[in-house]
Amino acid sequence: MDSFCANLFKPTSYRFQVKNVAHYLLFVILASSYLQTTKLCLGDGLPSGVRSSSCIEEERRALLTFKEDVNDSSGRLSSWVGQDCCQWKGISCNNHTGHVAKMDLRRYFDRGITFFGGKINPSLLSLKNLYYLDLSGNDFQVPIPNFFGKLQSLRYLDLSYNSFLGEIPPSLGNLSNLNYLDLSRNSHLPSKNLNWLSHLSSLKYLNLGDVNLGSTSWLDAVNKLPSLLELHLSDCQIQNLPHSQLPSVNFTSRLLVLDISANYINSSFPSWFFNLTNLKRLDVSVNFFGFFPVEFANLKSLEDLDLRMNSIQGQIPKAIGTLCSLRILDLSRNSFNGSLENVLNGFSNGTSYRLGLLENLKELDLSWNQFSGSIPQSISNLSSLEKLDLRGNNLNESIPESLGQLSQLVHLDLSENSLEGNLNEAHFRTLTKLESFAVSTYGPRSLIFNMAHDWVPPFQLDSVSIVNCTVGPAFGVWLQSQTELTGLQLSNTSISDFIPEEWFLKISFQLTSLDLSNNQIRGKLPFHMNSPSLEVIDLSHNQFEGPLPHWSSDAAVFLYLQSNLFSGPIPSNYGQLLPNLQRLDLSDNHLNGRIPPSLCNMSSLLDFVLRSNHLSGEFPRAWSLWPDIADLDVSDNNLSGNFSSSMGVPSSLYILNLSKNNFGGQIPSSLFQNCSYLRSIDLGDNRFTGSIPLQTRSIVSSELYMLRLRSNSLSGHIPSRLCSLQYLHIIDLGHNNFSGTIPKCVYNLSALVYGNYYAASAHGYEETASLTLKGLELEYDRTLYLVSSIDFSSNNLEGEIPDEVSSLIALGTLNLSRNQLTGNIPSKIGNLRWLETLDLSHNHLSGQIPQSFSSLTSLSHLNLSFNNLSGRIPSGYQLQTLNDSSIYEGNPSLCGVPLSTVCPGDGAHAPADPDDDDHNDDDTDENGKFGIYVSAVLGFIIGFWSVCGTLVMKKSWRYAYFRFFDNIKERAALAIALRVARWQRRT
């Protein structure tokens, strides 16, 4: 029990102390009952190592029988050998009798050990003096054994974080001496009733988290536990709090801790809830209470209140300001609004509701709400504050220097706001305990760190995160003085300096996260650097040059070096230096040489991005060894060779981009058969030959949204199997040698019919693609998923354009130019109301241009040139803006605007005497103009003086008028500012 005691009394955060207040009381009870147990941390008064009795043989055999049925792949029970079972790991015995008193076989998640499996042998019934049993954190995947109810001596039972199946056995109700019971996190164990709980009259701690209590009268059962101090019902599918019809709710008078979080409760608080007058910790987070009644003021003993994620709107409830014992207050992720000035300085004319009077408050979390205005000077009244989190609000203006008076502050987060002005030494003057600091803005680096060059702060930070603020141009002394950093983020901070190498190497050994992205940092990086704990490295979008650094880290997961000036080859041993890398992005540099085969040894790789370099040679054939690769982009290089099926294609692929290289051979058929997650294929601008290996029975990914095979030497027919891909909305097969007809089944492309587009990769990689739209080659990244395009241009397609094309209402671009298409343009093509680009040029189309063209209200690029079209060019709506005659050239039988050819009959009703008509028209025009002028002058005089004359003559109306427009102006300015801030936050 020594480890139990050590963890119990280990110094930690205030929240942990409040959360475990009942644990302390329970421990005192257990310790007083079993003071004679050797491993109790209170001791038994005997010399160390002295024991009056050794292990009982019957109990030793029972433990060995238990061991035989347990799957122990990591050898956690390897110490269970020999005669003295009291020395076995996880076993503690009574010092005087030798009986086994405690079994602690929990899995410690942070120690890298595996869990137990198998079954639990009833041999444990021989341990008649067992009072403590902890099997938490394992994976037995069996029902909770009924025989546990026969372990009559048990005071402590923890079966949490297992995979126990079936119902909770009612036999647990026989454990009348039980003080502590934890059955949480067992994959929603069902429970039809909890009547067995009523027999546990000594129970002080109960945790049923993740147990399905949706159809259970849990309040009736819990109400029969008179000794209960701590109740945890998190994620129990409780949809409503029962408004009890019981004569009284007994447990309310003693309860110290109540957790009903993550139930998505959508009801009001019952009356019994406000009788919990001794409650010290209350967690009602992740529900839908929506508001909090004034009766919350009854809970005067509350020290820890968690209301996050409850969809609460308006101002902070006034009742919170009366809870003077509060130490921790979490109101994050709601919709609270108003100014922090009101929050801290008073909700009413009196001072009884002032949050600023909560001088004992240690942790305040108001993040991700809608608070606006400035941080008030009175923030310094919260003199005991250790944590302040205001991120994700609409705070603006400057940060007050009074913030620097919070001498106890350890964690400060002001990120994701619109703060501005200067930060100087005064803002940090007394923050000697500060360990983490974060600030970021939505504006254009409107917050400036204006420190003296030689200023050394009074703190040593563990982590610092500064984003979109002005820190540079140099790495200041105040930054270089921080030598204990484990997390460093200085992104988009206007630094254009060289990295101070001595400082960088000093902190690199303990760093876990490094982000210096989006600056103009120059020079070369240290060639060798050993960073055993570094997990995230982001140096992208800078001006680093020279060869890639040979950094070594088994912990590294993300490496982002894109958009720099690195040159030379990729180190041949990168796979050994960074073996556990998941995301590698070296794009937009000047790297050359071959892709080293050692990269295929990175077995955890998810993203592999080498786009826009000068790499050459063949792609490593062992790439199929990447079991989890999702996004692969080596576009815009000089890579060559065949991508044959014999190489193997990883079935885990989401995005494959090999465009703008010199790859040849046939497209591997496995790409369309084995990759069930594939969403985007871009093989454009290569030398692939053959047909698209997509047969009628091919098992292709239904989630494919882009197929780009442009500018290859592909041939054959366009496979009709494409029509069954419901998310496909970008199809570019242009500049190949495809023949045959356009498939009539295109109406099955539901993404182009209904606009149900699929977003990009779920792994965080930002895909880019080069698409030809509106006659231009454009690069798309974040908005790629919004593009809807079909491009079959420059092939040998023949036949008619199928009428089914008119059903693709969500289509934005249709390019069928430079083929051998014949027949008429579909008459209902005007249905494509979102069509922006239509190119049917250089075909053999005939007949008239359908009148429905005038319904193409989104059209901005049109080309019908060099066909055999005839008749009058339609007019109206968007077509009137497309007045370039080159749109229709090469169609000698077309007439009408904008061509110079006049359609037959347009001159049939010409006037007999043009001079007379001109004279009459001139007279009519002159009379009309005179009438307009007179009307305009009279209207101005009457309108102007009817309004302004009244305002001049009547003072009260004049004041009211200007006050009205002042209010309108202020509201409009505020609304625009809020909308801009929200839009910037989303992007």
Tab-separated table of N, CA, C and O in Angstrom, residues 935-953 957 961-962:
chain	number	residue	atom	x	y	z
A	935	SER	N	-38.327	67.665	-62.542
A	935	SER	CA	-38.749	66.759	-61.463
A	935	SER	C	-37.661	66.593	-60.420
A	935	SER	O	-37.927	66.567	-59.214
A	936	ALA	N	-36.424	66.495	-60.879
A	936	ALA	CA	-35.313	66.299	-59.949
A	936	ALA	C	-35.129	67.515	-59.046
A	936	ALA	O	-34.920	67.392	-57.832
A	937	VAL	N	-35.212	68.718	-59.642
A	937	VAL	CA	-35.028	69.937	-58.847
A	937	VAL	C	-36.133	70.084	-57.820
A	937	VAL	O	-35.893	70.356	-56.633
A	938	LEU	N	-37.412	69.917	-58.263
A	938	LEU	CA	-38.530	70.024	-57.328
A	938	LEU	C	-38.452	68.972	-56.224
A	938	LEU	O	-38.709	69.251	-55.048
A	939	GLY	N	-38.086	67.771	-56.597
A	939	GLY	CA	-37.979	66.706	-55.594
A	939	GLY	C	-36.921	67.003	-54.558
A	939	GLY	O	-37.095	66.758	-53.362
A	940	PHE	N	-35.785	67.547	-55.036
A	940	PHE	CA	-34.710	67.864	-54.104
A	940	PHE	C	-35.138	68.952	-53.121
A	940	PHE	O	-34.921	68.851	-51.924
A	941	ILE	N	-35.767	70.016	-53.666
A	941	ILE	CA	-36.170	71.145	-52.803
A	941	ILE	C	-37.174	70.687	-51.751
A	941	ILE	O	-37.037	70.965	-50.559
A	942	ILE	N	-38.202	69.973	-52.206
A	942	ILE	CA	-39.245	69.536	-51.264
A	942	ILE	C	-38.691	68.539	-50.255
A	942	ILE	O	-38.910	68.658	-49.050
A	943	GLY	N	-37.947	67.530	-50.733
A	943	GLY	CA	-37.432	66.498	-49.832
A	943	GLY	C	-36.429	67.044	-48.841
A	943	GLY	O	-36.462	66.732	-47.656
A	944	PHE	N	-35.516	67.889	-49.348
A	944	PHE	CA	-34.467	68.407	-48.480
A	944	PHE	C	-35.040	69.289	-47.378
A	944	PHE	O	-34.734	69.114	-46.197
A	945	TRP	N	-35.899	70.255	-47.767
A	945	TRP	CA	-36.370	71.203	-46.756
A	945	TRP	C	-37.465	70.631	-45.867
A	945	TRP	O	-37.664	71.093	-44.746
A	946	SER	N	-38.165	69.600	-46.326
A	946	SER	CA	-39.162	68.972	-45.447
A	946	SER	C	-38.493	68.254	-44.281
A	946	SER	O	-39.047	68.148	-43.188
A	947	VAL	N	-37.284	67.760	-44.514
A	947	VAL	CA	-36.543	67.070	-43.443
A	947	VAL	C	-35.620	68.047	-42.727
A	947	VAL	O	-35.721	68.255	-41.511
A	948	CYS	N	-34.707	68.639	-43.472
A	948	CYS	CA	-33.696	69.499	-42.846
A	948	CYS	C	-34.321	70.760	-42.255
A	948	CYS	O	-33.877	71.269	-41.220
A	949	GLY	N	-35.367	71.312	-42.931
A	949	GLY	CA	-36.014	72.509	-42.382
A	949	GLY	C	-36.625	72.234	-41.028
A	949	GLY	O	-36.547	73.050	-40.105
A	950	THR	N	-37.242	71.071	-40.880
A	950	THR	CA	-37.829	70.694	-39.586
A	950	THR	C	-36.756	70.568	-38.524
A	950	THR	O	-36.923	71.010	-37.380
A	951	LEU	N	-35.622	69.969	-38.877
A	951	LEU	CA	-34.537	69.794	-37.906
A	951	LEU	C	-33.938	71.130	-37.499
A	951	LEU	O	-33.510	71.315	-36.355
A	952	VAL	N	-33.892	72.090	-38.453
A	952	VAL	CA	-33.361	73.420	-38.130
A	952	VAL	C	-34.283	74.158	-37.173
A	952	VAL	O	-33.846	74.808	-36.214
A	953	MET	N	-35.580	74.033	-37.386
A	953	MET	CA	-36.553	74.787	-36.614
A	953	MET	C	-36.808	74.167	-35.234
A	953	MET	O	-37.076	74.884	-34.275
A	957	TRP	N	-36.150	67.658	-31.962
A	957	TRP	CA	-36.116	66.689	-33.062
A	957	TRP	C	-34.701	66.536	-33.608
A	957	TRP	O	-34.282	65.458	-33.984
A	961	TYR	N	-32.675	63.065	-33.720
A	961	TYR	CA	-32.267	62.559	-35.037
A	961	TYR	C	-30.800	62.136	-35.031
A	961	TYR	O	-30.439	61.031	-35.449
A	962	PHE	N	-29.925	63.017	-34.523
A	962	PHE	CA	-28.495	62.688	-34.544
A	962	PHE	C	-28.134	61.599	-33.536
A	962	PHE	O	-27.226	60.802	-33.762
